[in-house]
């Protein structure tokens, strides 16, 4: 597996609206999408575009959201994961599992509409890593 482009950095927040204000009014972001729900991952999502990447704002959605658990430990929110693109999620999953990585769950459709997996931070230097299949029309 060759690690691809950094697609986005995931940031957990108790309020997407408040985080949008931080990125727009405090940091000067000009390209901010509309928030939307990803029920499969129990999150509400909003993408803030930067010239070379994106910030993925994540708010808990419904019961048992992994973001709710994160916010229990980090009530103000904070950096949650980094997401790299790979050409083939099935191949990447198999390869990482063969290397002994703890792959969290089966590939599932992520916020960009392509399949994603997560790698346990204990195997990746303390950083929760999302691998995302590159969108077909992206590059
Ligand atoms: Co993500």
PDB file of N, CA and C in Angstrom, residues 69-122:
ATOM      1  N   UNK A  69     -18.455   9.969  22.671  1.00  0.00           N
ATOM      2  CA  UNK A  69     -17.464   9.386  23.571  1.00  0.00           C
ATOM      3  C   UNK A  69     -16.209  10.259  23.623  1.00  0.00           C
ATOM      4  N   UNK A  70     -15.774  10.729  22.458  1.00  0.00           N
ATOM      5  CA  UNK A  70     -14.604  11.603  22.379  1.00  0.00           C
ATOM      6  C   UNK A  70     -14.848  12.895  23.159  1.00  0.00           C
ATOM      7  N   UNK A  71     -16.064  13.444  23.049  1.00  0.00           N
ATOM      8  CA  UNK A  71     -16.374  14.715  23.716  1.00  0.00           C
ATOM      9  C   UNK A  71     -16.481  14.570  25.234  1.00  0.00           C
ATOM     10  N   UNK A  72     -16.769  13.336  25.677  1.00  0.00           N
ATOM     11  CA  UNK A  72     -16.750  13.119  27.134  1.00  0.00           C
ATOM     12  C   UNK A  72     -15.357  13.392  27.695  1.00  0.00           C
ATOM     13  N   UNK A  73     -14.336  12.998  26.932  1.00  0.00           N
ATOM     14  CA  UNK A  73     -12.951  13.202  27.378  1.00  0.00           C
ATOM     15  C   UNK A  73     -12.433  14.582  27.002  1.00  0.00           C
ATOM     16  N   UNK A  74     -12.994  15.144  25.930  1.00  0.00           N
ATOM     17  CA  UNK A  74     -12.539  16.441  25.415  1.00  0.00           C
ATOM     18  C   UNK A  74     -13.770  17.321  25.173  1.00  0.00           C
ATOM     19  N   UNK A  75     -14.320  17.883  26.239  1.00  0.00           N
ATOM     20  CA  UNK A  75     -15.616  18.578  26.114  1.00  0.00           C
ATOM     21  C   UNK A  75     -15.619  19.747  25.122  1.00  0.00           C
ATOM     22  N   UNK A  76     -14.487  20.389  24.928  1.00  0.00           N
ATOM     23  CA  UNK A  76     -14.442  21.517  23.997  1.00  0.00           C
ATOM     24  C   UNK A  76     -14.266  21.057  22.552  1.00  0.00           C
ATOM     25  N   UNK A  77     -14.093  19.752  22.360  1.00  0.00           N
ATOM     26  CA  UNK A  77     -13.795  19.237  21.025  1.00  0.00           C
ATOM     27  C   UNK A  77     -12.288  19.166  20.805  1.00  0.00           C
ATOM     28  N   UNK A  78     -11.882  18.807  19.607  1.00  0.00           N
ATOM     29  CA  UNK A  78     -10.462  18.736  19.305  1.00  0.00           C
ATOM     30  C   UNK A  78     -10.179  17.848  18.111  1.00  0.00           C
ATOM     31  N   UNK A  79      -8.893  17.759  17.783  1.00  0.00           N
ATOM     32  CA  UNK A  79      -8.475  16.977  16.612  1.00  0.00           C
ATOM     33  C   UNK A  79      -8.767  15.506  16.856  1.00  0.00           C
ATOM     34  N   UNK A  80      -9.479  14.874  15.936  1.00  0.00           N
ATOM     35  CA  UNK A  80     -10.008  13.524  16.136  1.00  0.00           C
ATOM     36  C   UNK A  80      -9.312  12.483  15.267  1.00  0.00           C
ATOM     37  N   UNK A  81      -9.114  12.746  13.990  1.00  0.00           N
ATOM     38  CA  UNK A  81      -8.443  11.779  13.105  1.00  0.00           C
ATOM     39  C   UNK A  81      -7.855  12.494  11.905  1.00  0.00           C
ATOM     40  N   UNK A  82      -6.966  11.773  11.198  1.00  0.00           N
ATOM     41  CA  UNK A  82      -6.481  12.255   9.905  1.00  0.00           C
ATOM     42  C   UNK A  82      -6.881  11.228   8.862  1.00  0.00           C
ATOM     43  N   UNK A  83      -7.199  11.700   7.658  1.00  0.00           N
ATOM     44  CA  UNK A  83      -7.688  10.810   6.605  1.00  0.00           C
ATOM     45  C   UNK A  83      -6.801  10.887   5.372  1.00  0.00           C
ATOM     46  N   UNK A  84      -6.283   9.732   4.992  1.00  0.00           N
ATOM     47  CA  UNK A  84      -5.465   9.619   3.787  1.00  0.00           C
ATOM     48  C   UNK A  84      -6.223   8.822   2.728  1.00  0.00           C
ATOM     49  N   UNK A  85      -5.994   9.181   1.483  1.00  0.00           N
ATOM     50  CA  UNK A  85      -6.614   8.434   0.386  1.00  0.00           C
ATOM     51  C   UNK A  85      -5.769   7.221   0.004  1.00  0.00           C
ATOM     52  N   UNK A  86      -6.472   6.174  -0.386  1.00  0.00           N
ATOM     53  CA  UNK A  86      -5.837   4.983  -0.966  1.00  0.00           C
ATOM     54  C   UNK A  86      -6.624   4.620  -2.217  1.00  0.00           C
ATOM     55  N   UNK A  87      -5.967   3.972  -3.197  1.00  0.00           N
ATOM     56  CA  UNK A  87      -6.686   3.681  -4.440  1.00  0.00           C
ATOM     57  C   UNK A  87      -7.755   2.595  -4.283  1.00  0.00           C
ATOM     58  N   UNK A  88      -7.541   1.637  -3.375  1.00  0.00           N
ATOM     59  CA  UNK A  88      -8.440   0.478  -3.281  1.00  0.00           C
ATOM     60  C   UNK A  88      -8.606   0.123  -1.807  1.00  0.00           C
ATOM     61  N   UNK A  89      -9.777   0.381  -1.243  1.00  0.00           N
ATOM     62  CA  UNK A  89      -9.962   0.213   0.208  1.00  0.00           C
ATOM     63  C   UNK A  89      -9.885  -1.250   0.617  1.00  0.00           C
ATOM     64  N   UNK A  90     -10.398  -2.163  -0.235  1.00  0.00           N
ATOM     65  CA  UNK A  90     -10.352  -3.593   0.111  1.00  0.00           C
ATOM     66  C   UNK A  90      -8.914  -4.066   0.197  1.00  0.00           C
ATOM     67  N   UNK A  91      -8.115  -3.677  -0.784  1.00  0.00           N
ATOM     68  CA  UNK A  91      -6.706  -4.085  -0.794  1.00  0.00           C
ATOM     69  C   UNK A  91      -5.969  -3.476   0.391  1.00  0.00           C
ATOM     70  N   UNK A  92      -6.246  -2.213   0.685  1.00  0.00           N
ATOM     71  CA  UNK A  92      -5.575  -1.542   1.804  1.00  0.00           C
ATOM     72  C   UNK A  92      -5.963  -2.190   3.130  1.00  0.00           C
ATOM     73  N   UNK A  93      -7.245  -2.540   3.273  1.00  0.00           N
ATOM     74  CA  UNK A  93      -7.714  -3.181   4.500  1.00  0.00           C
ATOM     75  C   UNK A  93      -7.016  -4.519   4.706  1.00  0.00           C
ATOM     76  N   UNK A  94      -6.962  -5.316   3.652  1.00  0.00           N
ATOM     77  CA  UNK A  94      -6.325  -6.631   3.735  1.00  0.00           C
ATOM     78  C   UNK A  94      -4.841  -6.492   4.065  1.00  0.00           C
ATOM     79  N   UNK A  95      -4.195  -5.529   3.441  1.00  0.00           N
ATOM     80  CA  UNK A  95      -2.760  -5.358   3.670  1.00  0.00           C
ATOM     81  C   UNK A  95      -2.485  -4.897   5.101  1.00  0.00           C
ATOM     82  N   UNK A  96      -3.269  -3.947   5.588  1.00  0.00           N
ATOM     83  CA  UNK A  96      -3.050  -3.459   6.953  1.00  0.00           C
ATOM     84  C   UNK A  96      -3.347  -4.549   7.981  1.00  0.00           C
ATOM     85  N   UNK A  97      -4.394  -5.340   7.737  1.00  0.00           N
ATOM     86  CA  UNK A  97      -4.710  -6.452   8.646  1.00  0.00           C
ATOM     87  C   UNK A  97      -3.569  -7.471   8.643  1.00  0.00           C
ATOM     88  N   UNK A  98      -3.010  -7.732   7.461  1.00  0.00           N
ATOM     89  CA  UNK A  98      -1.895  -8.685   7.357  1.00  0.00           C
ATOM     90  C   UNK A  98      -0.665  -8.170   8.102  1.00  0.00           C
ATOM     91  N   UNK A  99      -0.527  -6.857   8.181  1.00  0.00           N
ATOM     92  CA  UNK A  99       0.590  -6.254   8.925  1.00  0.00           C
ATOM     93  C   UNK A  99       0.323  -6.217  10.424  1.00  0.00           C
ATOM     94  N   UNK A 100      -0.855  -6.680  10.826  1.00  0.00           N
ATOM     95  CA  UNK A 100      -1.178  -6.738  12.253  1.00  0.00           C
ATOM     96  C   UNK A 100      -1.929  -5.534  12.772  1.00  0.00           C
ATOM     97  N   UNK A 101      -2.312  -4.630  11.896  1.00  0.00           N
ATOM     98  CA  UNK A 101      -3.062  -3.452  12.347  1.00  0.00           C
ATOM     99  C   UNK A 101      -4.457  -3.857  12.798  1.00  0.00           C
ATOM    100  N   UNK A 102      -4.940  -3.199  13.817  1.00  0.00           N
ATOM    101  CA  UNK A 102      -6.323  -3.389  14.234  1.00  0.00           C
ATOM    102  C   UNK A 102      -7.206  -2.485  13.379  1.00  0.00           C
ATOM    103  N   UNK A 103      -7.883  -3.106  12.420  1.00  0.00           N
ATOM    104  CA  UNK A 103      -8.791  -2.357  11.549  1.00  0.00           C
ATOM    105  C   UNK A 103     -10.139  -2.293  12.247  1.00  0.00           C
ATOM    106  N   UNK A 104     -10.644  -1.071  12.434  1.00  0.00           N
ATOM    107  CA  UNK A 104     -11.880  -0.876  13.194  1.00  0.00           C
ATOM    108  C   UNK A 104     -13.077  -0.999  12.256  1.00  0.00           C
ATOM    109  N   UNK A 105     -13.692  -2.148  12.239  1.00  0.00           N
ATOM    110  CA  UNK A 105     -14.910  -2.358  11.453  1.00  0.00           C
ATOM    111  C   UNK A 105     -14.641  -2.682   9.999  1.00  0.00           C
ATOM    112  N   UNK A 106     -15.714  -2.962   9.289  1.00  0.00           N
ATOM    113  CA  UNK A 106     -15.670  -3.247   7.864  1.00  0.00           C
ATOM    114  C   UNK A 106     -15.658  -1.927   7.100  1.00  0.00           C
ATOM    115  N   UNK A 107     -15.181  -1.946   5.844  1.00  0.00           N
ATOM    116  CA  UNK A 107     -15.292  -0.722   5.045  1.00  0.00           C
ATOM    117  C   UNK A 107     -16.742  -0.259   4.968  1.00  0.00           C
ATOM    118  N   UNK A 108     -16.955   1.039   5.186  1.00  0.00           N
ATOM    119  CA  UNK A 108     -18.304   1.589   5.086  1.00  0.00           C
ATOM    120  C   UNK A 108     -18.227   2.946   4.392  1.00  0.00           C
ATOM    121  N   UNK A 109     -19.381   3.375   3.911  1.00  0.00           N
ATOM    122  CA  UNK A 109     -19.398   4.600   3.107  1.00  0.00           C
ATOM    123  C   UNK A 109     -19.189   5.805   4.017  1.00  0.00           C
ATOM    124  N   UNK A 110     -18.188   6.601   3.693  1.00  0.00           N
ATOM    125  CA  UNK A 110     -17.854   7.773   4.491  1.00  0.00           C
ATOM    126  C   UNK A 110     -18.526   9.028   3.962  1.00  0.00           C
ATOM    127  N   UNK A 111     -18.126  10.137   4.543  1.00  0.00           N
ATOM    128  CA  UNK A 111     -18.776  11.417   4.242  1.00  0.00           C
ATOM    129  C   UNK A 111     -18.559  11.883   2.805  1.00  0.00           C
ATOM    130  N   UNK A 112     -17.547  11.334   2.122  1.00  0.00           N
ATOM    131  CA  UNK A 112     -17.314  11.701   0.723  1.00  0.00           C
ATOM    132  C   UNK A 112     -17.992  10.733  -0.236  1.00  0.00           C
ATOM    133  N   UNK A 113     -18.729   9.749   0.324  1.00  0.00           N
ATOM    134  CA  UNK A 113     -19.442   8.811  -0.532  1.00  0.00           C
ATOM    135  C   UNK A 113     -18.591   7.665  -1.039  1.00  0.00           C
ATOM    136  N   UNK A 114     -17.377   7.531  -0.521  1.00  0.00           N
ATOM    137  CA  UNK A 114     -16.534   6.394  -0.889  1.00  0.00           C
ATOM    138  C   UNK A 114     -16.238   5.603   0.385  1.00  0.00           C
ATOM    139  N   UNK A 115     -15.875   4.304   0.248  1.00  0.00           N
ATOM    140  CA  UNK A 115     -15.665   3.491   1.447  1.00  0.00           C
ATOM    141  C   UNK A 115     -14.442   3.912   2.251  1.00  0.00           C
ATOM    142  N   UNK A 116     -14.589   3.787   3.573  1.00  0.00           N
ATOM    143  CA  UNK A 116     -13.512   4.160   4.491  1.00  0.00           C
ATOM    144  C   UNK A 116     -13.347   3.068   5.549  1.00  0.00           C
ATOM    145  N   UNK A 117     -12.152   3.036   6.141  1.00  0.00           N
ATOM    146  CA  UNK A 117     -11.914   2.243   7.357  1.00  0.00           C
ATOM    147  C   UNK A 117     -11.123   3.121   8.322  1.00  0.00           C
ATOM    148  N   UNK A 118     -11.073   2.674   9.578  1.00  0.00           N
ATOM    149  CA  UNK A 118     -10.244   3.365  10.568  1.00  0.00           C
ATOM    150  C   UNK A 118      -9.240   2.384  11.147  1.00  0.00           C
ATOM    151  N   UNK A 119      -8.047   2.874  11.452  1.00  0.00           N
ATOM    152  CA  UNK A 119      -6.988   2.074  12.061  1.00  0.00           C
ATOM    153  C   UNK A 119      -6.820   2.520  13.507  1.00  0.00           C
ATOM    154  N   UNK A 120      -6.685   1.541  14.396  1.00  0.00           N
ATOM    155  CA  UNK A 120      -6.582   1.845  15.822  1.00  0.00           C
ATOM    156  C   UNK A 120      -5.347   2.695  16.112  1.00  0.00           C
ATOM    157  N   UNK A 121      -5.512   3.771  16.897  1.00  0.00           N
ATOM    158  CA  UNK A 121      -4.375   4.669  17.169  1.00  0.00           C
ATOM    159  C   UNK A 121      -3.184   3.987  17.845  1.00  0.00           C
ATOM    160  N   UNK A 122      -3.441   2.874  18.518  1.00  0.00           N
ATOM    161  CA  UNK A 122      -2.304   2.194  19.166  1.00  0.00           C
ATOM    162  C   UNK A 122      -1.336   1.617  18.141  1.00  0.00           C
TER     163      UNK A 122
END
